GROMACS .gro file of C-alpha atoms in nm:
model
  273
    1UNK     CA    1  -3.773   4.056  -2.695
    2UNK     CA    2  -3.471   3.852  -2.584
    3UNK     CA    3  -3.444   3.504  -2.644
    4UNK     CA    4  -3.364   3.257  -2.327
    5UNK     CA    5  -3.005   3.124  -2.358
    6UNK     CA    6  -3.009   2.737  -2.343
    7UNK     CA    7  -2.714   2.608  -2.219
    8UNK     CA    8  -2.631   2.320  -2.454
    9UNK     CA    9  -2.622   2.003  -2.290
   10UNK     CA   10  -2.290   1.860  -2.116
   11UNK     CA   11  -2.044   1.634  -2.320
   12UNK     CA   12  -2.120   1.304  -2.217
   13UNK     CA   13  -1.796   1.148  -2.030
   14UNK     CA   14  -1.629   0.891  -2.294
   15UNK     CA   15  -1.731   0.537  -2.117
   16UNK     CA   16  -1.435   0.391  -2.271
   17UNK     CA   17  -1.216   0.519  -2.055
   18UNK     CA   18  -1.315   0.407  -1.721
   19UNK     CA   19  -1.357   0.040  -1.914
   20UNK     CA   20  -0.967   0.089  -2.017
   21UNK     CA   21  -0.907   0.171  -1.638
   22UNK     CA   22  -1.081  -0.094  -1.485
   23UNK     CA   23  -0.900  -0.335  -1.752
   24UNK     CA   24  -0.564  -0.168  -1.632
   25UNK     CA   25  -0.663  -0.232  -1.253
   26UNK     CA   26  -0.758  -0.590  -1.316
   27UNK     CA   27  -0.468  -0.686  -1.525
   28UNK     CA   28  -0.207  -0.572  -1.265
   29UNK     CA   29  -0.449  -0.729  -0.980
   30UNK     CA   30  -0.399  -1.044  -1.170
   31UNK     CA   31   0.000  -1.020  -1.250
   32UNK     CA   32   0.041  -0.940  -0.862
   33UNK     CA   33  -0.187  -1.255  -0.787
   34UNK     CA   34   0.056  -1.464  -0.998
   35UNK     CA   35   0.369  -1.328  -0.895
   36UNK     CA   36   0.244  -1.439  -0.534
   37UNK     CA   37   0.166  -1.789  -0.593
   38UNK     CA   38   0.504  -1.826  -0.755
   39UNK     CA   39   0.647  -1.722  -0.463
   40UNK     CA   40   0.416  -1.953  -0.232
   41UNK     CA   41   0.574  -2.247  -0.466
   42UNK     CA   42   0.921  -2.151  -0.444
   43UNK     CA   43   0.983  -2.014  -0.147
   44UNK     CA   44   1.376  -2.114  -0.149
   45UNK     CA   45   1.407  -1.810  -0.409
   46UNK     CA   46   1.337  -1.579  -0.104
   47UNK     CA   47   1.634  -1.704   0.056
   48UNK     CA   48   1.843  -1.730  -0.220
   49UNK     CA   49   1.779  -1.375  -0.324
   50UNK     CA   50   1.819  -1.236   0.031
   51UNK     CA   51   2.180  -1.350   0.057
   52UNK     CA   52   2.337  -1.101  -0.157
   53UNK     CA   53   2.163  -0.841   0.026
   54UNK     CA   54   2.268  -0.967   0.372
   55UNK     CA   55   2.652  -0.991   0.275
   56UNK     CA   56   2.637  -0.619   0.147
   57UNK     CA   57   2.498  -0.560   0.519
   58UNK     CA   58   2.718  -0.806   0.693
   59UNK     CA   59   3.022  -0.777   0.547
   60UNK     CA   60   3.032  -0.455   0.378
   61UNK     CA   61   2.852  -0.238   0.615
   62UNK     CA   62   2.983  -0.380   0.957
   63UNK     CA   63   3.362  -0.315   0.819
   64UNK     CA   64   3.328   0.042   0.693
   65UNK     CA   65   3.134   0.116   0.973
   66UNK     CA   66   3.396   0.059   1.161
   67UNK     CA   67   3.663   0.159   0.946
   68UNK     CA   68   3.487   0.525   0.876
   69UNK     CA   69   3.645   0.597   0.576
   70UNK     CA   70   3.259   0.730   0.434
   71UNK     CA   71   3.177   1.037   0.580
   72UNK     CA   72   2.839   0.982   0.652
   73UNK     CA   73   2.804   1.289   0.942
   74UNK     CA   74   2.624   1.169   1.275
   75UNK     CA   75   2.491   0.886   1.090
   76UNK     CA   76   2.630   0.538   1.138
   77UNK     CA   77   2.752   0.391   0.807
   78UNK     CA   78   2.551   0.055   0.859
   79UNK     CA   79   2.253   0.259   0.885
   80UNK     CA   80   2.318   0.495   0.592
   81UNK     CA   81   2.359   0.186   0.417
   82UNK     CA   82   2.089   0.004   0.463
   83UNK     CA   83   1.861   0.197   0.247
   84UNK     CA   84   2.074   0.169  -0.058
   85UNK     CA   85   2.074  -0.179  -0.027
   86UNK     CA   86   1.695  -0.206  -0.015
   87UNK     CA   87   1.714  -0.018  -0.336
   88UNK     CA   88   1.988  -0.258  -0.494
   89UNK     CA   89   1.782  -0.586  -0.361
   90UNK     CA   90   1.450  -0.430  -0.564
   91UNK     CA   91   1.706  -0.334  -0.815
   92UNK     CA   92   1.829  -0.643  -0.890
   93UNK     CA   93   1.479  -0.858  -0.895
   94UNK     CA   94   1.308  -0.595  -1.196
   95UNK     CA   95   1.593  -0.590  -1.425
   96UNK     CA   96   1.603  -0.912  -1.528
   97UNK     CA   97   1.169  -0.935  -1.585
   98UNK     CA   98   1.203  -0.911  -1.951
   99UNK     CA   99   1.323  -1.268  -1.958
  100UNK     CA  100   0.993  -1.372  -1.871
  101UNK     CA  101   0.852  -1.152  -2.169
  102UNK     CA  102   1.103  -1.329  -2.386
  103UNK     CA  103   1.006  -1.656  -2.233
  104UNK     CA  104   0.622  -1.619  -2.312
  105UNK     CA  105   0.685  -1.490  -2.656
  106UNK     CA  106   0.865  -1.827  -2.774
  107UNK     CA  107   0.551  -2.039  -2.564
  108UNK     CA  108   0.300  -1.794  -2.811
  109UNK     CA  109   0.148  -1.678  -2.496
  110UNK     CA  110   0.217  -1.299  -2.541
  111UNK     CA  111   0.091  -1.305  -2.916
  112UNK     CA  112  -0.212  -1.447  -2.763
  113UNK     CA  113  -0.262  -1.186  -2.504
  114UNK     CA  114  -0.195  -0.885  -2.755
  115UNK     CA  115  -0.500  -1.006  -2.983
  116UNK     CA  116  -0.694  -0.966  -2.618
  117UNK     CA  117  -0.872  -0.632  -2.599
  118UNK     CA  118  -0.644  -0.569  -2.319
  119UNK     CA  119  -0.460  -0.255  -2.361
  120UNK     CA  120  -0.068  -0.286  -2.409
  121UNK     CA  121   0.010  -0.033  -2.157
  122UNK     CA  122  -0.185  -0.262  -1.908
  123UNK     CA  123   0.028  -0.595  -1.997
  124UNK     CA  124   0.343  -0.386  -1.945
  125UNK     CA  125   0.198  -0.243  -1.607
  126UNK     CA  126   0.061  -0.547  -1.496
  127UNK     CA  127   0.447  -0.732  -1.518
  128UNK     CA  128   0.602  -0.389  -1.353
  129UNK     CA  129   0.384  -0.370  -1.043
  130UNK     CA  130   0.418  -0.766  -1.027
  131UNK     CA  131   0.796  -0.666  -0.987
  132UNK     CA  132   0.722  -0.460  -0.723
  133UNK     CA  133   0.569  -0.737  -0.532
  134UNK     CA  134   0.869  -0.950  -0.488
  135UNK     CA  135   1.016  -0.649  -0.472
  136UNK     CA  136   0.852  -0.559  -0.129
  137UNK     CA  137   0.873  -0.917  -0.018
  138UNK     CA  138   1.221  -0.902  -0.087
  139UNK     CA  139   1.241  -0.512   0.103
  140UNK     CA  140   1.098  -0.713   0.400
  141UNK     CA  141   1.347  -0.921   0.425
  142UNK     CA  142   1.628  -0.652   0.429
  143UNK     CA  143   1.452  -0.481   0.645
  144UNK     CA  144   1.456  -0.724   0.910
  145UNK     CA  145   1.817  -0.787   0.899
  146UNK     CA  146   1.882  -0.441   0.894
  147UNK     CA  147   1.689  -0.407   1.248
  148UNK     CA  148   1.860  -0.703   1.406
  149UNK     CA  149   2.126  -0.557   1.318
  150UNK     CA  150   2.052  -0.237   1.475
  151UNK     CA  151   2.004   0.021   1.219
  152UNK     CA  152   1.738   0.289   1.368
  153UNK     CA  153   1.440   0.255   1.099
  154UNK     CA  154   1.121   0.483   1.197
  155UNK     CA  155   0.805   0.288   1.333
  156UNK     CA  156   0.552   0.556   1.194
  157UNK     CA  157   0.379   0.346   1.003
  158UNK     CA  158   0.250   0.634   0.699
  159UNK     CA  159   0.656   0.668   0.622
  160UNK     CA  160   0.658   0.290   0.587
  161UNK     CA  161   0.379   0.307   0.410
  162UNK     CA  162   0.565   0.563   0.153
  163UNK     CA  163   0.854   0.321   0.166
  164UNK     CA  164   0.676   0.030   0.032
  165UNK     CA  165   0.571   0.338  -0.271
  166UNK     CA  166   0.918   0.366  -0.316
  167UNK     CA  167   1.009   0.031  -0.361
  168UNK     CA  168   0.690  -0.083  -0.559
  169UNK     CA  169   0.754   0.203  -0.760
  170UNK     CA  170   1.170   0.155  -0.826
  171UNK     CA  171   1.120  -0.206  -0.906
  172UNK     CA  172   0.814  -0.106  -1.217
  173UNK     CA  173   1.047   0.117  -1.342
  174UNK     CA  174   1.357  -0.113  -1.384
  175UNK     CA  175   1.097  -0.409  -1.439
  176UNK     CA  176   1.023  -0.172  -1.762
  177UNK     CA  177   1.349  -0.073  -1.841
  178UNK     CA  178   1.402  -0.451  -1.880
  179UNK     CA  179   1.111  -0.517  -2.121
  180UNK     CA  180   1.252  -0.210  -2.315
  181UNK     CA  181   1.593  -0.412  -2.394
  182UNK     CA  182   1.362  -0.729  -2.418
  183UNK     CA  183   1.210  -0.544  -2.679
  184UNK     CA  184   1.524  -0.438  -2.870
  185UNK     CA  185   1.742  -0.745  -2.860
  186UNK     CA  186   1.505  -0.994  -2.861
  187UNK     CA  187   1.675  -1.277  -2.701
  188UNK     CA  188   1.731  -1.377  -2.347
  189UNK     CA  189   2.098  -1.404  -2.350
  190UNK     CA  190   2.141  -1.104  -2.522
  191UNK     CA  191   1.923  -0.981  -2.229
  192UNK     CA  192   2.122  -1.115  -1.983
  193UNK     CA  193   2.445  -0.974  -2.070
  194UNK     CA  194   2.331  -0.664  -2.064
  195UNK     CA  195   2.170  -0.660  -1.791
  196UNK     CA  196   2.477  -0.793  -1.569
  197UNK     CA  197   2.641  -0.520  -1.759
  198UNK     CA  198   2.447  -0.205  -1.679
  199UNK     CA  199   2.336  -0.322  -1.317
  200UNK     CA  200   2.667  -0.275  -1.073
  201UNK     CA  201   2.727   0.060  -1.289
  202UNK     CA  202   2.343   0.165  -1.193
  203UNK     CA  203   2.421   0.036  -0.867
  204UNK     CA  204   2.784   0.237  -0.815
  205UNK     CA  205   2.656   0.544  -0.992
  206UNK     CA  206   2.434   0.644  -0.749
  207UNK     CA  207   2.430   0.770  -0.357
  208UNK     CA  208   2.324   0.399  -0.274
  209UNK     CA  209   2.702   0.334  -0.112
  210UNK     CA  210   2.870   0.709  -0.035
  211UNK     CA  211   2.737   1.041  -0.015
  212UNK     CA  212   2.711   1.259  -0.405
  213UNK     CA  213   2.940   1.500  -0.272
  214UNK     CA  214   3.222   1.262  -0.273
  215UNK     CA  215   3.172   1.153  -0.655
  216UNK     CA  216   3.369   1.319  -0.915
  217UNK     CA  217   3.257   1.568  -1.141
  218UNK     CA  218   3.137   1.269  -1.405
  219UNK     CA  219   2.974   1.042  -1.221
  220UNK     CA  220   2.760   1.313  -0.999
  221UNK     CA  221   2.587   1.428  -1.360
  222UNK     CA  222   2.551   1.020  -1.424
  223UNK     CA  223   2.375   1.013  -1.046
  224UNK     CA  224   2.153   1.292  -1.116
  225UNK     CA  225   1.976   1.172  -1.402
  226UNK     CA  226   2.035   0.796  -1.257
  227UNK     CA  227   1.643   0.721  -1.104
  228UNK     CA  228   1.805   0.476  -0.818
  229UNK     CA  229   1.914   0.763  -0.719
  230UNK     CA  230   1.623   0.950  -0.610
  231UNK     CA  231   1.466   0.599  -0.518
  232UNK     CA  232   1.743   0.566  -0.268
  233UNK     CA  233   1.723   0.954  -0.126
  234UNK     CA  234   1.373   0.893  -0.095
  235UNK     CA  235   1.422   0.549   0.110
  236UNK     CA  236   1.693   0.710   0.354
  237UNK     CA  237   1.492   1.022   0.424
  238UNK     CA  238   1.149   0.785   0.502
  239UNK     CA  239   1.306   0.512   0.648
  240UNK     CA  240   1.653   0.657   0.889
  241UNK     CA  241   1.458   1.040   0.832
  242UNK     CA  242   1.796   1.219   0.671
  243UNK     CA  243   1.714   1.539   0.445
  244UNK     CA  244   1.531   1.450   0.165
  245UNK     CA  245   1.342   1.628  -0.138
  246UNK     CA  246   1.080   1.354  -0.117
  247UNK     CA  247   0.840   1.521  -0.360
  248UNK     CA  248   1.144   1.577  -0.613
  249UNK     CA  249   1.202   1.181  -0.564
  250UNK     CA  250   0.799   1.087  -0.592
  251UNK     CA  251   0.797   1.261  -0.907
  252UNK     CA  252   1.106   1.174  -1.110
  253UNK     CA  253   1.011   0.756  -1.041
  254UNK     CA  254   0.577   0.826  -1.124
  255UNK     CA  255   0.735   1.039  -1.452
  256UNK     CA  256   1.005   0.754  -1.541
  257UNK     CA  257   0.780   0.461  -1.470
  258UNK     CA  258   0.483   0.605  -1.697
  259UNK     CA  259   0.757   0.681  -1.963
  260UNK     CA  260   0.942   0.360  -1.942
  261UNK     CA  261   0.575   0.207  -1.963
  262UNK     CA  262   0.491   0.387  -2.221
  263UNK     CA  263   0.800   0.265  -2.427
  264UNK     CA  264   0.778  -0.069  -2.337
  265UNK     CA  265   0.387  -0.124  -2.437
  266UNK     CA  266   0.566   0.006  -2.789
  267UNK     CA  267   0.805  -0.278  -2.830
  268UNK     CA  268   0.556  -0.530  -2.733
  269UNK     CA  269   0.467  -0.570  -3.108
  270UNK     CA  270   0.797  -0.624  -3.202
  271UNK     CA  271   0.849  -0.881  -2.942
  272UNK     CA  272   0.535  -1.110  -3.043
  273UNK     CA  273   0.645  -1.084  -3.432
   0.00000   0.00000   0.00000
């Protein structure tokens, strides 16, 4: 006589996990909410930051335009262009956010919030995505200019959509990057210098300005592993629809923002001692 297999009852899902996600989704709601009002209160710091953008456009793109010295193909320099600076504009905003991490570790706010049951990974998050916020307000701006001054951006509103991915997604990862040498040199001027020191070469060693193809030998290996890169290919194709490897692009930024994430939640101990 056979016995009747039972099958043994289902492993129950771990309800700790969806709590950790729902902490993770509240803590960057609540960074983004903050970033925002800080920019309701200082709105001059939207026009401030949108200068340096506008000159790269102005001045830099009307006159090579014109000079075409850039082989860009059928593609008008200003327009090639305008992408890259985009990228440089959300560039520039992230890699200076670990000042803020520095600033609430001497006010004792980050030791408070690590003795939170909030997970690391979700304070580190929370300030990246935050950096994509100005970072699209910021991306508005340029893109703006960049229509008044004629450059043909698309209208389809899903590749803007995947734009505003891009950019959201560019900023976190610098944001991180930023918390990273927060984390190992554990002061803000220290911070600063570096930063001024490794953002024009992040800028100039990628496609942001000219074409890979016209880099030598050196600096195309630097562009390659260089994520503005692909944060810039991915922004021209959606944006002025040049050949792009879009899902190449998507995930090199997801895999370097969860790693850079990942390593910055690590230093955050070593910050708050």
């Amino acid at each position: 006589m056979s016995v009747p297999l039972v099958a043994p009852p289902a492993a129950s899902a771990d309800p700790a996990f969806p709590r950790q996600l729902a902490i993770l989704a509240s803590r960057v709601g609540a960074m983004c909410l903050i970033e925002l009002q800080k920019l309701r209160r200082d709105r001059s710091e939207l026009l401030t930051r949108a200068i340096q953008p506008a000159l790269w456009l102005l001045i830099f793109g009307e006159t090579f335009t014109r000079l075409r010295t850039i082989p860009t193909g059928s593609i008008p320099y200003l327009d090639y262009l305008a992408p890259g600076i985009l990228a440089q504009s959300a560039l520039f905003i992230a890699i200076f956010y670990g000042i803020q991490i520095i600033w609430e570790r001497d006010a004792g706010v980050l030791s408070k919030l690590l003795v939170t049951p909030t997970p690391r990974a979700a304070l580190v998050a929370g300030k990246a995505f935050a950096a994509g916020v100005r970072a699209l307000v910021q991306a508005l701006m340029v893109l703006v200019l960049s229509a008044i001054l004629g450059v043909g951006l698309t209208a389809n509103p899903l590749r803007l959509l995947a734009m505003a991915v891009i950019v959201v997604l560019g900023a976190a990862f610098f944001c991180c990057l930023s918390i990273v040498i927060a984390g190992l040199v554990l002061s803000r001027e220290r911070l600063m210098g570096i930063g001024q020191a490794i953002t024009m070469p992040l800028f100039f060693a990628s496609n942001a300005l000219y074409p890979v193809d016209l880099m030598p030998g050196w600096l195309k290996v630097l562009s390659h592993v260089n994520p503005l890169s692909y944060q810039v290919d991915a922004l021209r194709g959606l944006l002025i629809g040049t050949p792009a490897n879009l899902g190449l692009d998507f995930g090199v930024l997801i895999g370097a923002t969860a790693i850079a994430i990942t390593v910055a939640s690590a230093l955050l101990g070593r910050l708050a001692r």
